Structure formats: structure tokens, C-alpha cells
CSV table of C-alpha atoms and ligand atoms in Angstrom, one decimal:
chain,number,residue,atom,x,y,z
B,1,UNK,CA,99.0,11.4,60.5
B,2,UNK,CA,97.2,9.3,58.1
B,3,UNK,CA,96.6,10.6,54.6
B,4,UNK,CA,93.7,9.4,52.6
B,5,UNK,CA,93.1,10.1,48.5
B,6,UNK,CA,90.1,12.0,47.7
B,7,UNK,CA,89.8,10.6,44.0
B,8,UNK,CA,88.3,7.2,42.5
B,9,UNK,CA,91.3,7.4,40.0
B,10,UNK,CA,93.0,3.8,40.3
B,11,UNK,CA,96.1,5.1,38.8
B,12,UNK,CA,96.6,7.8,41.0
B,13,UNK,CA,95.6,5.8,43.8
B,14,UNK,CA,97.8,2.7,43.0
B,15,UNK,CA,100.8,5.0,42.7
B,16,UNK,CA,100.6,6.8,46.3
B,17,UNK,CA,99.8,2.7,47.6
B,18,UNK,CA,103.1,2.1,46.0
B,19,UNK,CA,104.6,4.7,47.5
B,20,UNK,CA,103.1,3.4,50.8
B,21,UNK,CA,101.5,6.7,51.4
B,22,UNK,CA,97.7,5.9,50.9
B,23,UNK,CA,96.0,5.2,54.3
B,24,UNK,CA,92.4,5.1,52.9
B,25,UNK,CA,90.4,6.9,49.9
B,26,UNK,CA,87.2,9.1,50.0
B,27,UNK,CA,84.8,9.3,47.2
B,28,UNK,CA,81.6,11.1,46.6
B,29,UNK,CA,79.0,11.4,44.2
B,30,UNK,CA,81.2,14.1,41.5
B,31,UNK,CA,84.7,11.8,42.0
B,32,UNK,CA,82.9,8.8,40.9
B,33,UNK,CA,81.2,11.0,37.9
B,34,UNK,CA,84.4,11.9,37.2
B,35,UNK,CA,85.6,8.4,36.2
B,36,UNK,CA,83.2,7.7,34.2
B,37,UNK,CA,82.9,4.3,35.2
B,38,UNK,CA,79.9,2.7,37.1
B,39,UNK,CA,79.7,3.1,40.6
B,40,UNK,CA,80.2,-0.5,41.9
B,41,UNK,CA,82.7,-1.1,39.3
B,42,UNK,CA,84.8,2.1,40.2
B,43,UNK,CA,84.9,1.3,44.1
B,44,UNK,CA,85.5,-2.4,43.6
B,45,UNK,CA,88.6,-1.7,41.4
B,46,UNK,CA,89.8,0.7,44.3
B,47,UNK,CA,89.1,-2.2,46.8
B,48,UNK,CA,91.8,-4.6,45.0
B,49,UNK,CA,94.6,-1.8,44.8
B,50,UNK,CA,93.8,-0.4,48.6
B,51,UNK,CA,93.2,-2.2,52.0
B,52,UNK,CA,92.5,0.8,54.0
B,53,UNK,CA,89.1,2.4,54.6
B,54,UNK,CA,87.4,3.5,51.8
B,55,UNK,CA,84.4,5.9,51.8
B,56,UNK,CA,81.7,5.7,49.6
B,57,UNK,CA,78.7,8.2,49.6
B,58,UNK,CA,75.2,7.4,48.0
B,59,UNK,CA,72.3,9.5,47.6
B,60,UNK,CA,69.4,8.7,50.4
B,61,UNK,CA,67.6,11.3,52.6
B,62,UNK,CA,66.0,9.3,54.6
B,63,UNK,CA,68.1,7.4,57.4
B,64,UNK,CA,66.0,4.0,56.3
B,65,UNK,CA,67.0,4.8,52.6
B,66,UNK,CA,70.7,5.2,53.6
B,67,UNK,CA,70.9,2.4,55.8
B,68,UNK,CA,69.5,0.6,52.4
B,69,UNK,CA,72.6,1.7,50.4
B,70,UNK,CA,74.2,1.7,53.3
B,71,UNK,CA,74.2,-2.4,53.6
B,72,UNK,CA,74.4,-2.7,50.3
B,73,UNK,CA,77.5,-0.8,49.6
B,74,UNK,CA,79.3,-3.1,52.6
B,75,UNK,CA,78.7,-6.2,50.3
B,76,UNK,CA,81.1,-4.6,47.9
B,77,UNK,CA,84.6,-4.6,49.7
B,78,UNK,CA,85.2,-5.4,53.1
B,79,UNK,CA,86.8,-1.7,54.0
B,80,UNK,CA,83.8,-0.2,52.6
B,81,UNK,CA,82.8,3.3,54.9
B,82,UNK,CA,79.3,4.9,54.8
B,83,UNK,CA,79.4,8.1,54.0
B,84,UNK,CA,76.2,10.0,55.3
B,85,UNK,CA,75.1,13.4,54.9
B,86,UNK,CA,75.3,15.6,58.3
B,87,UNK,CA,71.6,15.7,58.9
B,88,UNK,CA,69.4,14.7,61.7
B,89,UNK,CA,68.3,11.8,58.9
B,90,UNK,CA,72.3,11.1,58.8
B,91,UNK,CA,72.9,11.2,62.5
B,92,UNK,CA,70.1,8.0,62.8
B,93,UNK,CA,71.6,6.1,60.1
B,94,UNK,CA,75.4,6.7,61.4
B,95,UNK,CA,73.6,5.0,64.8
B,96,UNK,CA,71.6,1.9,62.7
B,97,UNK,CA,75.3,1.3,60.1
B,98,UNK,CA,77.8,1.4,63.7
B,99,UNK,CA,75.2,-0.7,65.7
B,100,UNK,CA,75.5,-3.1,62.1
B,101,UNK,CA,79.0,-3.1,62.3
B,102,UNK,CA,79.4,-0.9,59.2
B,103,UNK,CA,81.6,1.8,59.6
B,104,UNK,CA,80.4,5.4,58.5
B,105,UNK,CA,81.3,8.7,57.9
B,106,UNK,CA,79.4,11.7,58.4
B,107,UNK,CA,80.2,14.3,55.4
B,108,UNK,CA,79.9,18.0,54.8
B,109,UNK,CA,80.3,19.0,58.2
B,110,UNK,CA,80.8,23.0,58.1
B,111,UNK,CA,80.5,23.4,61.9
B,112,UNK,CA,82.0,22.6,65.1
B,113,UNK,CA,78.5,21.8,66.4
B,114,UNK,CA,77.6,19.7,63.7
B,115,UNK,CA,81.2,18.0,64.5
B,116,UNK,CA,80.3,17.2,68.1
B,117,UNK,CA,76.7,15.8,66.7
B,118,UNK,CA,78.7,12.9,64.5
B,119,UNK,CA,80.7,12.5,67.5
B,120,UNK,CA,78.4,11.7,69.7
B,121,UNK,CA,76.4,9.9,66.8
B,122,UNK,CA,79.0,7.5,67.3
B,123,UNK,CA,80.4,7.8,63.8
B,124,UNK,CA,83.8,6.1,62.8
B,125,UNK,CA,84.9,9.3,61.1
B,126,UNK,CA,83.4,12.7,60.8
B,127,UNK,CA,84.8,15.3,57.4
B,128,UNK,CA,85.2,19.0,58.0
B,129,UNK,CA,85.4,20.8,54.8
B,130,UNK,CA,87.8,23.3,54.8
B,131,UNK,CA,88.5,24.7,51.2
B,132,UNK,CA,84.5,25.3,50.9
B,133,UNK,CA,84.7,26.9,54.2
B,134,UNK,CA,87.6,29.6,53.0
B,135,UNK,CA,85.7,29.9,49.7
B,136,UNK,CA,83.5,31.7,51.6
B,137,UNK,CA,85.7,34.1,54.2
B,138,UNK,CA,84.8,31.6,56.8
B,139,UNK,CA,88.5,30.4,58.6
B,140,UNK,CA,88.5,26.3,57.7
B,141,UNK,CA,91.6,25.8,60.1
B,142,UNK,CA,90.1,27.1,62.9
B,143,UNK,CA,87.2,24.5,62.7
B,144,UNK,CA,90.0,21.8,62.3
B,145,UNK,CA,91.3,23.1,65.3
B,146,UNK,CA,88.1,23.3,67.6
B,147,UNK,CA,86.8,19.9,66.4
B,148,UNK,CA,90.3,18.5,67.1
B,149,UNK,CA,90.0,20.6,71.3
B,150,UNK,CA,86.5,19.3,71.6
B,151,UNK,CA,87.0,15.3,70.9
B,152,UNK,CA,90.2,15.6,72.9
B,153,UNK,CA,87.9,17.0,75.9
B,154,UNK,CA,85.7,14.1,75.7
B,155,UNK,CA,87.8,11.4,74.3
B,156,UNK,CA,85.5,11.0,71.4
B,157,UNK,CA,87.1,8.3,69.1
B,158,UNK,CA,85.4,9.5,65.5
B,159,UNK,CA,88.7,10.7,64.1
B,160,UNK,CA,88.7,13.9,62.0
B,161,UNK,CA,89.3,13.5,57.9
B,162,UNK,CA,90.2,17.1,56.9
B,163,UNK,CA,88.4,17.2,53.3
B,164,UNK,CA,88.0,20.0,50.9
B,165,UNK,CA,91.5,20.2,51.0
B,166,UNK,CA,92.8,22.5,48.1
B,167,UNK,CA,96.7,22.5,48.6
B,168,UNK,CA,99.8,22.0,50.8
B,169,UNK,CA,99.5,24.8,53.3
B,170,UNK,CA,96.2,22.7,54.6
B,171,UNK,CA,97.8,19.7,54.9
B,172,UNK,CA,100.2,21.0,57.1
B,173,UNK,CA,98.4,23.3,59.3
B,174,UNK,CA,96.0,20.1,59.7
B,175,UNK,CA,98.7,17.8,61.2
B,176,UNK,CA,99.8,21.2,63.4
B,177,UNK,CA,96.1,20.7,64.6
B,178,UNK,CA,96.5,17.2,65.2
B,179,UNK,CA,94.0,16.1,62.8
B,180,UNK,CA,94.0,12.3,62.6
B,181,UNK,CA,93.6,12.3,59.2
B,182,UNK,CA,94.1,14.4,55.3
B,183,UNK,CA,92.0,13.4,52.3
B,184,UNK,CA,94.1,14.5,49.3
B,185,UNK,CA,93.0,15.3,45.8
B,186,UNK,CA,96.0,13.5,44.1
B,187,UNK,CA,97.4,16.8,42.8
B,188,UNK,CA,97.5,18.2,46.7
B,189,UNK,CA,99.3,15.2,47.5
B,190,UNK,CA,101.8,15.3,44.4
B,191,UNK,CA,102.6,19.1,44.9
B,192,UNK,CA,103.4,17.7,49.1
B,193,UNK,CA,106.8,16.5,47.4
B,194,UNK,CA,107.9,19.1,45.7
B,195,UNK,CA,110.2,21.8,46.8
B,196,UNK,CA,112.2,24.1,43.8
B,197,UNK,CA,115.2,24.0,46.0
B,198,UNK,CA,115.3,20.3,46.6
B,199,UNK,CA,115.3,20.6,42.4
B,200,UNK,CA,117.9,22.8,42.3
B,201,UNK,CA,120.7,21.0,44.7
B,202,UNK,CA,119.7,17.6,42.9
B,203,UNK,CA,120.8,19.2,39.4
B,204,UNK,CA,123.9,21.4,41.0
B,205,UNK,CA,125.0,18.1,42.9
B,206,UNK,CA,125.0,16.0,39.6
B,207,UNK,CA,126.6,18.8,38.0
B,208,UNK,CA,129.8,19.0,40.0
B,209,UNK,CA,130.0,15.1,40.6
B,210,UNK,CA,130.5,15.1,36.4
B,211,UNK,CA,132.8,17.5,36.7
B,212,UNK,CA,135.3,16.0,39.9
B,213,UNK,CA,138.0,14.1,39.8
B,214,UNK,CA,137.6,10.9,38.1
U,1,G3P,O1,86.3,15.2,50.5
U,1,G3P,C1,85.3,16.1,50.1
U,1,G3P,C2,85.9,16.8,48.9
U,1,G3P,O2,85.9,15.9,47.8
U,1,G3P,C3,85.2,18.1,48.5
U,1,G3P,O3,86.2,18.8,47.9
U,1,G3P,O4,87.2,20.6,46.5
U,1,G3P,O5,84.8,19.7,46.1
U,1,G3P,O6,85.3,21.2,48.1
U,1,G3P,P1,85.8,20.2,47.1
């Protein structure tokens, strides 16, 4: 399972890298407001600390206006990924940026419907997301798990980037899905190494190794 970090922080970011954890990075509109840093100049820093693919989203509603940013955002780092908007306007972009060559990624996808649309769009990646989905009652898993049935009946190969994610328990019962891929808020992914018993033998095994036998 590949994990990607859903954050334009380049701290955070260089730290998982380090840690040789970060497969990609997602950003959107609000994670680059965040930063407070220019748009270009935020995603350009991320290209120098990370190889993988990295998603960036602009704001076009028209598939000729996203193509525009589109082709523009690929002339800022090499692993540059489009993100478009699931709409029928995103669907004919996703077909103009592949045809390109440019990678995209169809975002806010609530629906396994929508999910088979990317798919057969022919996007690189489509993003389910599930946290919005169980803000709502709605059951975010269960998507994760029909998208994952459906592309596995048809051998679509737009892999799946479970976003929204709000904490562990989704990042595990994603890779139980088979989802190709997480997208962690850097705090999801911090919390995935922590467990208060792995704290507690630590501190009980330095303990007794002060007290043996010298
Ligand atoms: O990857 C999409 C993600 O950033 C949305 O997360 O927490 O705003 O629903 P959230």
C-alpha cells in the first residue's frame, strides 16, 4: 500500500520522505492556503524534497479552463498530477491531460458511480472521500470497498487514493480493502506509529536493563 501526505507542509513532508514512508503528496486549494506561501512556490518546494506524484488542484470549471492550469501546472515539477473536480467538465479534461501525457486525478468523488466515471475517463487516480462521507451518516469504507470490487472486475488501472482520511482506523480498514493508496494528514500518519503499550515496554525494558547485573 502506498501512502501519500495530504499537506503542502515541507517539514512534515521531508520528515515522512526521511523516514522513507511518503509515496506521493495531495494538495488542494485550503492545504495550500494553509501555508501561506504562493502557490507555485509552495508545490515547487515539495517537488525538491519528494519524487513521487504530487497532486495539485486549481480552480477551472470549464474542461478548456482546467486543461489551461492543467498544462501549466505540469511546467512546474515533473511529478506534477492534475487534480480535476468530478464533473462531466472534469471527466473531458481527465481525457485532453491523459491523451497530453499529464497525469490527473479526479477529486471529490462521493460515489461508486462517480468512481467508475473517472475510471473509465481514463484518469491516473481517482480520490474517494471518506471522512466527509461519515460526517454525514453515509458509510465511507463501504465506498472504498465497492470502488476497490468494481476496478478489480474490469481491470481498470486508475488506482484508488483514500482521501478525507481523519485517523488510523481508516488507514487500516483501507489497506483491508485493498485500496492502492492513503493520503494522510500528517497528524493521521504520526498517530499510525503510536501504540501506549509499545511506550510502556520501552520504559519497563530500560528500567530493568539499569537495574541488572552489571
Ligand atoms: O484529500 C482530500 C482532503 O484534503 C479532504 O480532507 O478532511 O477536508 O475532508 P477533509
Amino acid at each position: 500500500m502506498k501512502f501519500f501526505l495530504d499537506t503542502a507542509n515541507a517539514e512534515k513532508i521531508r520528515a515522512a520522505v526521511e523516514l522513507g514512508m511518503c509515496d506521493g503528496v495531495t494538495t488542494n486549494p485550503t492545504i495550500i492556503m494553509k501555508e501561506g506561501k504562493e502557490h507555485k512556490t509552495a508545490i515547487q518546494e515539495i517537488a525538491k524534497i519528494m519524487k513521487g506524484p504530487l497532486s495539485v488542484e486549481g480552480v477551472g470549471q470549464t474542461a478548456e479552463e482546467m486543461v489551461k492550469e492543467g498544462e501549466e501546472f505540469a511546467k512546474w515539477a515533473p511529478n506534477v498530477v492534475v487534480k480535476v473536480p468530478m464533473t462531466a467538465e472534469g471527466l473531458k479534461a481527465v481525457r485532453m491531460l491523459e491523451k497530453k501525457g499529464i497525469r490527473t486525478n479526479v477529486t471529490l468523488v462521493f460515489s461508486a458511480s462517480q468512481a467508475l466515471l473517472a475510471a473509465k475517463a481514463g484518469a491516473s487516480y481517482a480520490s474517494p472521500f471518506v471522512g466527509r462521507l461519515d460526517d454525514i451518516s453515509e458509510d465511507g469504507m463501504a465506498l472504498i470497498r465497492d470502488i476497490v470490487q468494481i476496478y478489480k472486475n474490469y481491470g481498470y488501472k486508475t488506482e484508488i487514493i483514500v482521501a478525507s482520511v481523519r485517523h488510523p482506523i481508516h488507514v487500516v480498514e483501507a489497506a483491508k480493502a485493498g485500496a492502492h493508496i492513503a493520503t494522510l494528514p500528517a497528524d493521521v500518519f504520526e498517530k499510525l506509529f503510536k501504540h501506549p503499550l509499545t511506550d510502556k515496554g520501552i520504559a519497563q525494558f530500560l528500567e530493568d536493563h539499569k537495574k541488572s547485573r552489571k
